[in-house]
Amino acid sequence: MFCKLDKEEFIGRDALIKQKQEGVSKRLRGIELEGNAVPRHGYTVLKDGQPVGEVTTGYRLISVDKSCAVALVDASLQMGDTVEVQIRKKTFPGVITKKKFYDKHYKK
């Protein structure tokens, strides 16, 4: 957190104190998908068939030849966890990763 909560009142102070005490319920995570399907904003992220989040942005990265997404998902999901992204009527497997998808040492 980048603000001091012990200073005078400011807008959002109570919400930030509550969040600090209870923790967050959602986190932004990267997802690398298998195959060529391109995830888009609003698509559902599933874990064991249950909704756990939503894609905020998705794209096909030609520099690393992968389909990737950034999604707001349950904070309980950790790096390396497997998930599915529902794209239209199909689901595509993916892995939770860092949001930094590009690797300058990647060779095709």
PDB file of C-alpha atoms in Angstrom:
ATOM      1  CA  MET A   1       0.000   0.000   0.000  1.00  0.00           C
ATOM      2  CA  PHE A   2       1.345   3.410  -0.940  1.00  0.00           C
ATOM      3  CA  CYS A   3      -0.415   5.688   1.512  1.00  0.00           C
ATOM      4  CA  LYS A   4      -0.340   6.283   5.230  1.00  0.00           C
ATOM      5  CA  LEU A   5      -3.537   5.131   6.861  1.00  0.00           C
ATOM      6  CA  ASP A   6      -2.837   6.882  10.156  1.00  0.00           C
ATOM      7  CA  LYS A   7      -3.142  10.408   8.724  1.00  0.00           C
ATOM      8  CA  GLU A   8      -6.313  12.505   8.659  1.00  0.00           C
ATOM      9  CA  GLU A   9      -9.477  11.424   6.890  1.00  0.00           C
ATOM     10  CA  PHE A  10      -9.389  10.992   3.129  1.00  0.00           C
ATOM     11  CA  ILE A  11     -11.744   9.436   0.589  1.00  0.00           C
ATOM     12  CA  GLY A  12     -11.410   5.650   0.578  1.00  0.00           C
ATOM     13  CA  ARG A  13      -9.517   5.418   3.893  1.00  0.00           C
ATOM     14  CA  ASP A  14     -12.085   3.107   5.523  1.00  0.00           C
ATOM     15  CA  ALA A  15     -12.111   0.778   2.510  1.00  0.00           C
ATOM     16  CA  LEU A  16      -8.298   0.599   2.500  1.00  0.00           C
ATOM     17  CA  ILE A  17      -8.176  -0.181   6.217  1.00  0.00           C
ATOM     18  CA  LYS A  18     -10.745  -2.947   5.758  1.00  0.00           C
ATOM     19  CA  GLN A  19      -8.782  -4.364   2.815  1.00  0.00           C
ATOM     20  CA  LYS A  20      -5.538  -4.327   4.792  1.00  0.00           C
ATOM     21  CA  GLN A  21      -7.163  -6.156   7.712  1.00  0.00           C
ATOM     22  CA  GLU A  22      -9.129  -8.752   5.712  1.00  0.00           C
ATOM     23  CA  GLY A  23      -6.935  -9.128   2.631  1.00  0.00           C
ATOM     24  CA  VAL A  24      -8.045  -8.987  -0.982  1.00  0.00           C
ATOM     25  CA  SER A  25     -10.447 -11.432  -2.592  1.00  0.00           C
ATOM     26  CA  LYS A  26      -9.272 -10.956  -6.208  1.00  0.00           C
ATOM     27  CA  ARG A  27      -5.881 -10.450  -7.870  1.00  0.00           C
ATOM     28  CA  LEU A  28      -4.701  -9.643 -11.387  1.00  0.00           C
ATOM     29  CA  ARG A  29      -2.845 -12.669 -12.786  1.00  0.00           C
ATOM     30  CA  GLY A  30      -1.461 -13.663 -16.154  1.00  0.00           C
ATOM     31  CA  ILE A  31      -2.758 -16.739 -17.971  1.00  0.00           C
ATOM     32  CA  GLU A  32      -0.947 -18.548 -20.774  1.00  0.00           C
ATOM     33  CA  LEU A  33      -3.344 -20.589 -22.904  1.00  0.00           C
ATOM     34  CA  GLU A  34      -2.649 -23.737 -24.866  1.00  0.00           C
ATOM     35  CA  GLY A  35      -3.528 -23.610 -28.547  1.00  0.00           C
ATOM     36  CA  ASN A  36      -4.387 -20.645 -30.735  1.00  0.00           C
ATOM     37  CA  ALA A  37      -7.610 -19.476 -29.071  1.00  0.00           C
ATOM     38  CA  VAL A  38      -7.559 -15.768 -28.246  1.00  0.00           C
ATOM     39  CA  PRO A  39      -9.181 -14.767 -24.936  1.00  0.00           C
ATOM     40  CA  ARG A  40     -11.050 -11.469 -24.850  1.00  0.00           C
ATOM     41  CA  HIS A  41     -12.353  -9.073 -22.203  1.00  0.00           C
ATOM     42  CA  GLY A  42     -15.241 -10.518 -20.233  1.00  0.00           C
ATOM     43  CA  TYR A  43     -14.559 -14.215 -20.858  1.00  0.00           C
ATOM     44  CA  THR A  44     -14.974 -16.424 -17.786  1.00  0.00           C
ATOM     45  CA  VAL A  45     -12.022 -18.111 -16.062  1.00  0.00           C
ATOM     46  CA  LEU A  46     -12.869 -21.507 -14.553  1.00  0.00           C
ATOM     47  CA  LYS A  47     -11.135 -23.772 -12.027  1.00  0.00           C
ATOM     48  CA  ASP A  48     -12.521 -27.326 -11.812  1.00  0.00           C
ATOM     49  CA  GLY A  49     -15.593 -26.162 -13.732  1.00  0.00           C
ATOM     50  CA  GLN A  50     -16.401 -23.330 -11.301  1.00  0.00           C
ATOM     51  CA  PRO A  51     -16.073 -19.610 -12.192  1.00  0.00           C
ATOM     52  CA  VAL A  52     -13.086 -18.018 -10.420  1.00  0.00           C
ATOM     53  CA  GLY A  53     -12.613 -14.835 -12.397  1.00  0.00           C
ATOM     54  CA  GLU A  54     -12.876 -12.866 -15.606  1.00  0.00           C
ATOM     55  CA  VAL A  55     -10.460 -11.917 -18.377  1.00  0.00           C
ATOM     56  CA  THR A  56      -9.668  -8.201 -18.429  1.00  0.00           C
ATOM     57  CA  THR A  57      -7.588  -8.316 -21.611  1.00  0.00           C
ATOM     58  CA  GLY A  58      -6.319 -11.001 -23.937  1.00  0.00           C
ATOM     59  CA  TYR A  59      -4.207 -11.272 -27.060  1.00  0.00           C
ATOM     60  CA  ARG A  60      -2.049 -13.492 -29.247  1.00  0.00           C
ATOM     61  CA  LEU A  61       1.617 -12.636 -28.726  1.00  0.00           C
ATOM     62  CA  ILE A  62       3.527 -13.241 -31.924  1.00  0.00           C
ATOM     63  CA  SER A  63       6.837 -12.536 -30.178  1.00  0.00           C
ATOM     64  CA  VAL A  64       6.467 -15.670 -28.016  1.00  0.00           C
ATOM     65  CA  ASP A  65       3.888 -17.506 -30.168  1.00  0.00           C
ATOM     66  CA  LYS A  66       1.341 -17.851 -27.337  1.00  0.00           C
ATOM     67  CA  SER A  67      -2.167 -16.765 -26.473  1.00  0.00           C
ATOM     68  CA  CYS A  68      -2.133 -14.834 -23.194  1.00  0.00           C
ATOM     69  CA  ALA A  69      -4.556 -13.011 -20.958  1.00  0.00           C
ATOM     70  CA  VAL A  70      -4.631 -10.869 -17.866  1.00  0.00           C
ATOM     71  CA  ALA A  71      -7.514 -11.795 -15.602  1.00  0.00           C
ATOM     72  CA  LEU A  72      -8.995 -10.738 -12.280  1.00  0.00           C
ATOM     73  CA  VAL A  73      -9.201 -14.062 -10.415  1.00  0.00           C
ATOM     74  CA  ASP A  74      -9.654 -15.376  -6.882  1.00  0.00           C
ATOM     75  CA  ALA A  75      -6.665 -14.514  -4.708  1.00  0.00           C
ATOM     76  CA  SER A  76      -6.349 -18.191  -3.729  1.00  0.00           C
ATOM     77  CA  LEU A  77      -4.993 -19.078  -7.196  1.00  0.00           C
ATOM     78  CA  GLN A  78      -1.208 -19.394  -7.259  1.00  0.00           C
ATOM     79  CA  MET A  79       1.434 -19.348 -10.000  1.00  0.00           C
ATOM     80  CA  GLY A  80       1.377 -22.631 -11.903  1.00  0.00           C
ATOM     81  CA  ASP A  81      -2.256 -23.487 -11.125  1.00  0.00           C
ATOM     82  CA  THR A  82      -4.204 -24.811 -14.095  1.00  0.00           C
ATOM     83  CA  VAL A  83      -7.420 -23.083 -15.156  1.00  0.00           C
ATOM     84  CA  GLU A  84      -9.720 -22.986 -18.165  1.00  0.00           C
ATOM     85  CA  VAL A  85     -10.904 -19.963 -20.097  1.00  0.00           C
ATOM     86  CA  GLN A  86     -14.362 -20.194 -21.632  1.00  0.00           C
ATOM     87  CA  ILE A  87     -14.243 -18.829 -25.160  1.00  0.00           C
ATOM     88  CA  ARG A  88     -17.713 -18.876 -26.661  1.00  0.00           C
ATOM     89  CA  LYS A  89     -18.992 -22.447 -26.100  1.00  0.00           C
ATOM     90  CA  LYS A  90     -15.605 -24.143 -25.546  1.00  0.00           C
ATOM     91  CA  THR A  91     -13.080 -24.097 -22.720  1.00  0.00           C
ATOM     92  CA  PHE A  92      -9.331 -23.908 -23.280  1.00  0.00           C
ATOM     93  CA  PRO A  93      -6.726 -24.974 -20.705  1.00  0.00           C
ATOM     94  CA  GLY A  94      -4.269 -22.463 -19.337  1.00  0.00           C
ATOM     95  CA  VAL A  95      -1.736 -21.872 -16.581  1.00  0.00           C
ATOM     96  CA  ILE A  96      -1.561 -18.997 -14.089  1.00  0.00           C
ATOM     97  CA  THR A  97       1.658 -17.048 -14.702  1.00  0.00           C
ATOM     98  CA  LYS A  98       3.223 -13.668 -14.088  1.00  0.00           C
ATOM     99  CA  LYS A  99       1.806 -10.814 -16.145  1.00  0.00           C
ATOM    100  CA  LYS A 100       5.178 -10.376 -17.852  1.00  0.00           C
ATOM    101  CA  PHE A 101       4.765 -12.655 -20.881  1.00  0.00           C
ATOM    102  CA  TYR A 102       7.668 -11.518 -23.045  1.00  0.00           C
ATOM    103  CA  ASP A 103      11.030 -13.220 -22.615  1.00  0.00           C
ATOM    104  CA  LYS A 104      13.854 -11.507 -24.470  1.00  0.00           C
ATOM    105  CA  HIS A 105      15.750 -14.804 -24.535  1.00  0.00           C
ATOM    106  CA  TYR A 106      12.888 -16.681 -26.261  1.00  0.00           C
ATOM    107  CA  LYS A 107      13.935 -18.401 -29.464  1.00  0.00           C
ATOM    108  CA  LYS A 108      11.467 -19.863 -31.896  1.00  0.00           C
TER     109      LYS A 108
END
